[in-house]
XYZ file of C-alpha atoms in Angstrom:
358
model
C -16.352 109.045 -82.523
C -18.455 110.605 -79.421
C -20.969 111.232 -82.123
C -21.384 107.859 -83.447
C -21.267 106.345 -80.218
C -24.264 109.035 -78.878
C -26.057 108.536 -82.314
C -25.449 104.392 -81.657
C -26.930 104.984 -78.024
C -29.954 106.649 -79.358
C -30.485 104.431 -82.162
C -30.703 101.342 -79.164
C -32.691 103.385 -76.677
C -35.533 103.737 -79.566
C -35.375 100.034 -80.563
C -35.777 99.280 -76.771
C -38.919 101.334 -76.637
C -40.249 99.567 -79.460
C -40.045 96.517 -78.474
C -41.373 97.109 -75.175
C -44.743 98.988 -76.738
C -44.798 95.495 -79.039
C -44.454 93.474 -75.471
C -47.473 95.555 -74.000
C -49.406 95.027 -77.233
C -49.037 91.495 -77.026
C -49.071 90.705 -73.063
C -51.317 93.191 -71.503
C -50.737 91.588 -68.153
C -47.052 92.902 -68.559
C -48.823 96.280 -68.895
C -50.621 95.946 -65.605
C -48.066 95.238 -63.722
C -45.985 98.295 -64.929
C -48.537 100.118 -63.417
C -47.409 102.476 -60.654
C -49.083 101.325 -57.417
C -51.012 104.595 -55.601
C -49.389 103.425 -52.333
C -45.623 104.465 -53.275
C -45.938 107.386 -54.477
C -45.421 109.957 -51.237
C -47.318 113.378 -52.833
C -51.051 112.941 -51.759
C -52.476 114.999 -54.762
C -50.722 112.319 -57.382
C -51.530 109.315 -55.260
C -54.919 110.389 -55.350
C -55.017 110.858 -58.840
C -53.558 108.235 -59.546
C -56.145 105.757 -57.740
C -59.221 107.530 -59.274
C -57.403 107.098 -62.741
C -57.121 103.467 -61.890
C -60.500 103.054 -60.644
C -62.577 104.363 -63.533
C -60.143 102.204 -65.831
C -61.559 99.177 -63.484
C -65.451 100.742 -64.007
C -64.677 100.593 -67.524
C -63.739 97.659 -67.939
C -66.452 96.143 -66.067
C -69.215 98.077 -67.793
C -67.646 96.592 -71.292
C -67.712 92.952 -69.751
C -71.285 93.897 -68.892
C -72.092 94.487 -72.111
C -70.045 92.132 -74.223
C -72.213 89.345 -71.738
C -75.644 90.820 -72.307
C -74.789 90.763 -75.909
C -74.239 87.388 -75.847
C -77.209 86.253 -74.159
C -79.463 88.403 -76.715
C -77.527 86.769 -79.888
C -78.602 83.199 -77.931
C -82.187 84.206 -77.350
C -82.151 85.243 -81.143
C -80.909 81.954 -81.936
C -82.772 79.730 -79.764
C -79.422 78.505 -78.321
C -78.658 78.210 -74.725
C -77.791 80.787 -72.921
C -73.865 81.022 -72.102
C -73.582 80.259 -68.257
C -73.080 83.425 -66.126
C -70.243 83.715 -63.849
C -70.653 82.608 -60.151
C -68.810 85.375 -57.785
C -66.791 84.719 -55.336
C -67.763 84.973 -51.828
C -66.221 83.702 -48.266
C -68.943 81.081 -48.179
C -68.809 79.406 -51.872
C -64.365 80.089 -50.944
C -64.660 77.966 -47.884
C -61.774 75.751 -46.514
C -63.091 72.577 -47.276
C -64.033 70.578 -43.683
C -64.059 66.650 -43.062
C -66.900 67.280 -40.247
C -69.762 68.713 -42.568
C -72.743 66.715 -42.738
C -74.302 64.020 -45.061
C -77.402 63.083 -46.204
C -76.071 59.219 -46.194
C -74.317 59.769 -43.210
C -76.033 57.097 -41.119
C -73.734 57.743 -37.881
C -74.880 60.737 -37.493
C -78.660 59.490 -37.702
C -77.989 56.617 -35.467
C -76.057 59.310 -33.112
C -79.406 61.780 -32.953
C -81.366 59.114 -31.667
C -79.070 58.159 -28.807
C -78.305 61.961 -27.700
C -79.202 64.127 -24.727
C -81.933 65.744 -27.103
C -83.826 63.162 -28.680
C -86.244 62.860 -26.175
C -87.814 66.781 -26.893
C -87.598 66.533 -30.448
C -89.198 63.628 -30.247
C -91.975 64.842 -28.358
C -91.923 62.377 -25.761
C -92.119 65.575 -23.429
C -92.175 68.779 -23.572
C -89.103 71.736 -22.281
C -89.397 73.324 -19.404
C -86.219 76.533 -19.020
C -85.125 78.259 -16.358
C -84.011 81.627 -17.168
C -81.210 83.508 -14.433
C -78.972 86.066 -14.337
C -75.373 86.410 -13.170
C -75.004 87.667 -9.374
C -74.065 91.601 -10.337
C -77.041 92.186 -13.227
C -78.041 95.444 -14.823
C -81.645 96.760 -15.693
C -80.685 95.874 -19.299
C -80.050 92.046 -18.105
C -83.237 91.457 -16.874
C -85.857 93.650 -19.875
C -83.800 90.967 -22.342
C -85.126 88.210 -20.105
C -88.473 89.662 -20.151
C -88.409 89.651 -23.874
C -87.067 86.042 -24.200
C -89.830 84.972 -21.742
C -92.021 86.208 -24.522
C -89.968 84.124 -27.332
C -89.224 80.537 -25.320
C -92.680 79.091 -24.683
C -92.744 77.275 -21.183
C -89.363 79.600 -19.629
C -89.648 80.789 -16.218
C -87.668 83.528 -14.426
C -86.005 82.589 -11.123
C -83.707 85.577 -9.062
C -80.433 84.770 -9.018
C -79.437 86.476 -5.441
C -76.285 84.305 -4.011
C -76.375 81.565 -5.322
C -74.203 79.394 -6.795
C -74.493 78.019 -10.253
C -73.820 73.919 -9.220
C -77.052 74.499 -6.779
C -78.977 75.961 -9.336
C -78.515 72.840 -11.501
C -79.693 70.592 -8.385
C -82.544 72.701 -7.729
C -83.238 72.649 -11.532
C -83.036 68.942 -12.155
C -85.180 68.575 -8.672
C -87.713 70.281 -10.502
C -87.748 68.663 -13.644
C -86.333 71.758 -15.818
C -84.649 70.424 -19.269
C -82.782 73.594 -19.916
C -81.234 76.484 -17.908
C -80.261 79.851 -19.677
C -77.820 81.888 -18.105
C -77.688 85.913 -18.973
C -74.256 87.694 -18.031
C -73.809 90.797 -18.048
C -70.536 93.363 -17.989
C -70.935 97.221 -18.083
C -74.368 97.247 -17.731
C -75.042 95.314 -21.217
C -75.805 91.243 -21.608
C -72.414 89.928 -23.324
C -73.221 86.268 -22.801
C -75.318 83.445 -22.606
C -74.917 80.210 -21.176
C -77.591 77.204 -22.004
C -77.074 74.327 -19.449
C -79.029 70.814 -21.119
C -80.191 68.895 -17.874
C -79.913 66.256 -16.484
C -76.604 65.302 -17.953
C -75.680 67.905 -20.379
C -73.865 69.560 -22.730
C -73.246 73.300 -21.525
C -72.633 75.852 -24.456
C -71.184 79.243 -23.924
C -71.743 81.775 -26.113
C -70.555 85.491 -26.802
C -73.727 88.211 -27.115
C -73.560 90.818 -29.345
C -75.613 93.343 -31.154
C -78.339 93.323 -28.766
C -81.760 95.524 -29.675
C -85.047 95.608 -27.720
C -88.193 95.123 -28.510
C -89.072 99.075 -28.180
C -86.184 100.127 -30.174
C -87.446 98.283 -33.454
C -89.127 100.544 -35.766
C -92.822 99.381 -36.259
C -92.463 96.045 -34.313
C -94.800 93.726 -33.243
C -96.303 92.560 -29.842
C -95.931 88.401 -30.316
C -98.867 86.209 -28.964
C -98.717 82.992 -26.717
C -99.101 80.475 -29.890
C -96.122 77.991 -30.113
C -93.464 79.309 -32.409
C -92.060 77.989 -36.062
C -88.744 77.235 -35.538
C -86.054 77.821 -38.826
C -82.754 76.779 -38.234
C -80.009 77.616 -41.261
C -76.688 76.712 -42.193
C -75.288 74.383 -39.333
C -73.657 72.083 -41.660
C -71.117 70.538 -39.619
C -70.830 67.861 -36.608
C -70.308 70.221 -34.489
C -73.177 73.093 -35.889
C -75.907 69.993 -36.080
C -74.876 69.551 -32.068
C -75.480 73.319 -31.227
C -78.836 73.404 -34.000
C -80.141 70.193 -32.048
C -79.314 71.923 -28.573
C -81.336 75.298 -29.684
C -83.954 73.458 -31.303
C -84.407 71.566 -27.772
C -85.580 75.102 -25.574
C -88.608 75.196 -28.155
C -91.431 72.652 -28.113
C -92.060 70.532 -31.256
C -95.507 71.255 -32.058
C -95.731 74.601 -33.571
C -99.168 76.689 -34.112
C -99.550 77.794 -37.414
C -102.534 79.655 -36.857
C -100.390 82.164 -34.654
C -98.041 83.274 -37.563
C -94.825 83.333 -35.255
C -91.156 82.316 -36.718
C -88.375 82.402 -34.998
C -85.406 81.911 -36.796
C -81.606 81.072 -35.988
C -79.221 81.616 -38.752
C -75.760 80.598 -39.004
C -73.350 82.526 -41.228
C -69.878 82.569 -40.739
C -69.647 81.138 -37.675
C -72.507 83.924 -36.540
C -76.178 82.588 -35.145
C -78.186 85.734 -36.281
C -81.379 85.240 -33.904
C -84.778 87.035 -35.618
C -88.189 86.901 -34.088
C -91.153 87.516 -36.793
C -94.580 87.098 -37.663
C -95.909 87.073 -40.906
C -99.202 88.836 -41.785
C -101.351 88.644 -44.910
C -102.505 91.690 -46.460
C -104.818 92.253 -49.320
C -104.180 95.038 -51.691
C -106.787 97.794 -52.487
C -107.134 99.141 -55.734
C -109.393 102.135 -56.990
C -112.154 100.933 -59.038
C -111.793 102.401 -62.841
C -113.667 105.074 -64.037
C -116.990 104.463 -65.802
C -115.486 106.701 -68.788
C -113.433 103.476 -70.172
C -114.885 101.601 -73.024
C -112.369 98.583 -72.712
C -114.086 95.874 -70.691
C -111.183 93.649 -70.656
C -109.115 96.112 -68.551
C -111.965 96.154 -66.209
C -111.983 92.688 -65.459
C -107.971 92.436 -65.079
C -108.723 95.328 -62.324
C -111.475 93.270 -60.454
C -109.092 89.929 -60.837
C -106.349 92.276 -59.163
C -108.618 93.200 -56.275
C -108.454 89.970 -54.653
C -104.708 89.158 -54.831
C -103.177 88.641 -51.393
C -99.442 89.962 -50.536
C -97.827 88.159 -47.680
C -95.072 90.784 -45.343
C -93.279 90.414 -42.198
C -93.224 92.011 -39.015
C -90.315 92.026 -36.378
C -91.433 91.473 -32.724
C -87.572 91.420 -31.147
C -85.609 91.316 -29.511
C -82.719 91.105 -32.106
C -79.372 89.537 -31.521
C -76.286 87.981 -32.624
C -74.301 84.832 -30.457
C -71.207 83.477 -31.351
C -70.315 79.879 -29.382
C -67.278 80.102 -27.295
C -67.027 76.825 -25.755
C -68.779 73.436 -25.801
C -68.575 71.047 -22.864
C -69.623 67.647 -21.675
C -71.713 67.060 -18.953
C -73.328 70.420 -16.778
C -71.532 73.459 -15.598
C -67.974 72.867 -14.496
C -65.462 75.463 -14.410
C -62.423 72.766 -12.799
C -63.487 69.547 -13.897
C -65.087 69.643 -16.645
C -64.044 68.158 -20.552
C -64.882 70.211 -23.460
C -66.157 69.149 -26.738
C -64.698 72.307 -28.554
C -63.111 75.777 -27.485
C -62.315 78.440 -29.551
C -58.985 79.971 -29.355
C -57.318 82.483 -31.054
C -54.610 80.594 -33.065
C -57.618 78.660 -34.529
C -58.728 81.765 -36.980
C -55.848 81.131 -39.139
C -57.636 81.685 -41.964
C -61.051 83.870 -42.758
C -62.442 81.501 -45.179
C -62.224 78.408 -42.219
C -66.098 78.102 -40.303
C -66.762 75.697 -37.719
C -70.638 75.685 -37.624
């Protein structure tokens, strides 16, 4: 009886097997998640073999979708079909929580709202911005060689010391004097971690976080920029409130840019991040060796002289280089009490790393 029963026992445990090897055959999903995970098993050797096993399985499989699409596309070229359409890849930006805020081309509010806000009159060229560049009342020697190099970006900026002051009687003094901006520069341990842009007479005041600051001299083969009024590129402020901070930017910079001095400066938003780059571009014309007299081809000769006058165009950094992230956004000038915000970033608001507010 123990017999049968043990041969009965085996009999089922090899039917079981079977049918699960059938079940992998047909659902290969099942199969993959079967698959031990490197993160439970405790001996480091195995769990280290394991993930390399499971990686090269992954670099496999990828190198056969490669292939299977490329074939594809050459059958269709044979053909004279269209080409199957390649797959898009997923990134934060293309994954993005979608907003109710970002911006329309028919969106004639928003038109009707540029023309009535504290910045129309700049961009409009009605007159042109004067800044006034500070510091906080403890600076560094890093604090004020950035605010030499801005001086350099911002067209029309002037440098005032900040000594005692207060901040509310820099804004008289500044409105007294007919400035349209004033740019704050704090710093903390010796490095600029902020800048604040007060809009004047009435307004707003952004605060931003500073980050990832390099100087001019620390940029491998930069450039020394000239006094010709910049390009300005803005990027990527899609929403109400990005188009608010892009206008507020674009309003430091005058509105009437020489092209003849090849300078861009750029302000790029990505994730949330205003990426601030200072070129110029520069043409340059390639030199090639004449050919040899021993060649009997002529027509290579004159593809070489065509070649000759072909004109490359390259960029050159002239710094400074850094990154700003906007903190807060309020109405009206500086006012630490008193003052209403437009927006503030806190920290329950990064629920998710796909949701951008710019």
């Amino acid at each position: 009886m123990r017999e049968m029963k043990m041969g009965g026992k085996r009999k089922r445990d090899e039917g079981e097997s079977a049918a699960a090897e059938e079940e992998r055959e047909v659902n290969p999903q099942s199969n993959k998640k079967s698959q031990v995970l490197p993160s439970t098993i405790k001996n480091k050797d195995k769990r280290a073999a394991v993930h390399s096993k499971i990686k090269h399985e992954k670099k496999l499989a990828k190198r056969k979708k490669q292939k299977d699409r490329e074939a594809k596309e050459k059958k269709a070229m044979d053909l004279g079909e269209e080409l199957p359409p390649r797959p898009v890849p997923h990134t934060i930006e293309n994954q993005r929580v979608p907003d109710e805020t970002i911006c329309r081309l028919d969106d004639e509010e928003l038109f009707a709202g540029n023309d009535a806000d504290e910045f129309s009159g700049i961009l409009k060229r009605e007159f042109t911005p004067k800044i006034l560049i500070t510091t906080c009342r403890y600076n560094s020697t890093r604090g004020p060689a950035f605010i030499s190099e801005l001086l350099t970006v911002i067209p029309n900026a002037h440098y005032f010391k900040r000594g005692t002051y207060d901040l509310k009687k820099i804004v008289k003094y500044a409105n007294k004097k007919e400035f349209t901006s004033i740019m704050v520069v704090h710093t903390n341990r010796r490095e600029p971690d902020a800048l604040l842009i007060i809009g004047l007479p009435d307004g707003p005041t952004a605060h931003f976080k500073l980050s990832s600051l390099v100087l001019r001299k620390d940029i491998k083969n930069h450039g020394n920029p000239t006094r010709h009024m910049p390009e300005l590129v803005m990027t990527n402020f899609t929403t109400r409130l990005g188009h608010r901070v892009g206008r507020m930017i674009q309003s430091l910079f005058p509105q009437d840019p020489n092209f003849r001095g090849r300078r861009v400066v750029t302000f790029h938003n990505q994730r949330d991040f205003i990426f601030f780059r200072h070129h110029r571009y520069i043409f340059d014309q390639k030199e090639i060796k004449p050919l040899d007299g021993k060649s009997k081809n002529k027509e290579d000769k004159e593809k070489k002289e065509k070649k000759l006058g072909k004109v490359f165009t390259r960029l050159q950094e002239c710094g400074p280089r850094f990154t700003l992230k906007l903190v807060s956004l309020q109405h009206g000038t500086f006012d630490t009490k008193g003052g209403e915000f437009e927006w503030v970033h806190k920290p329950e608001m990064d629920t998710s790393r796909r949701r951008f507010f710019l």
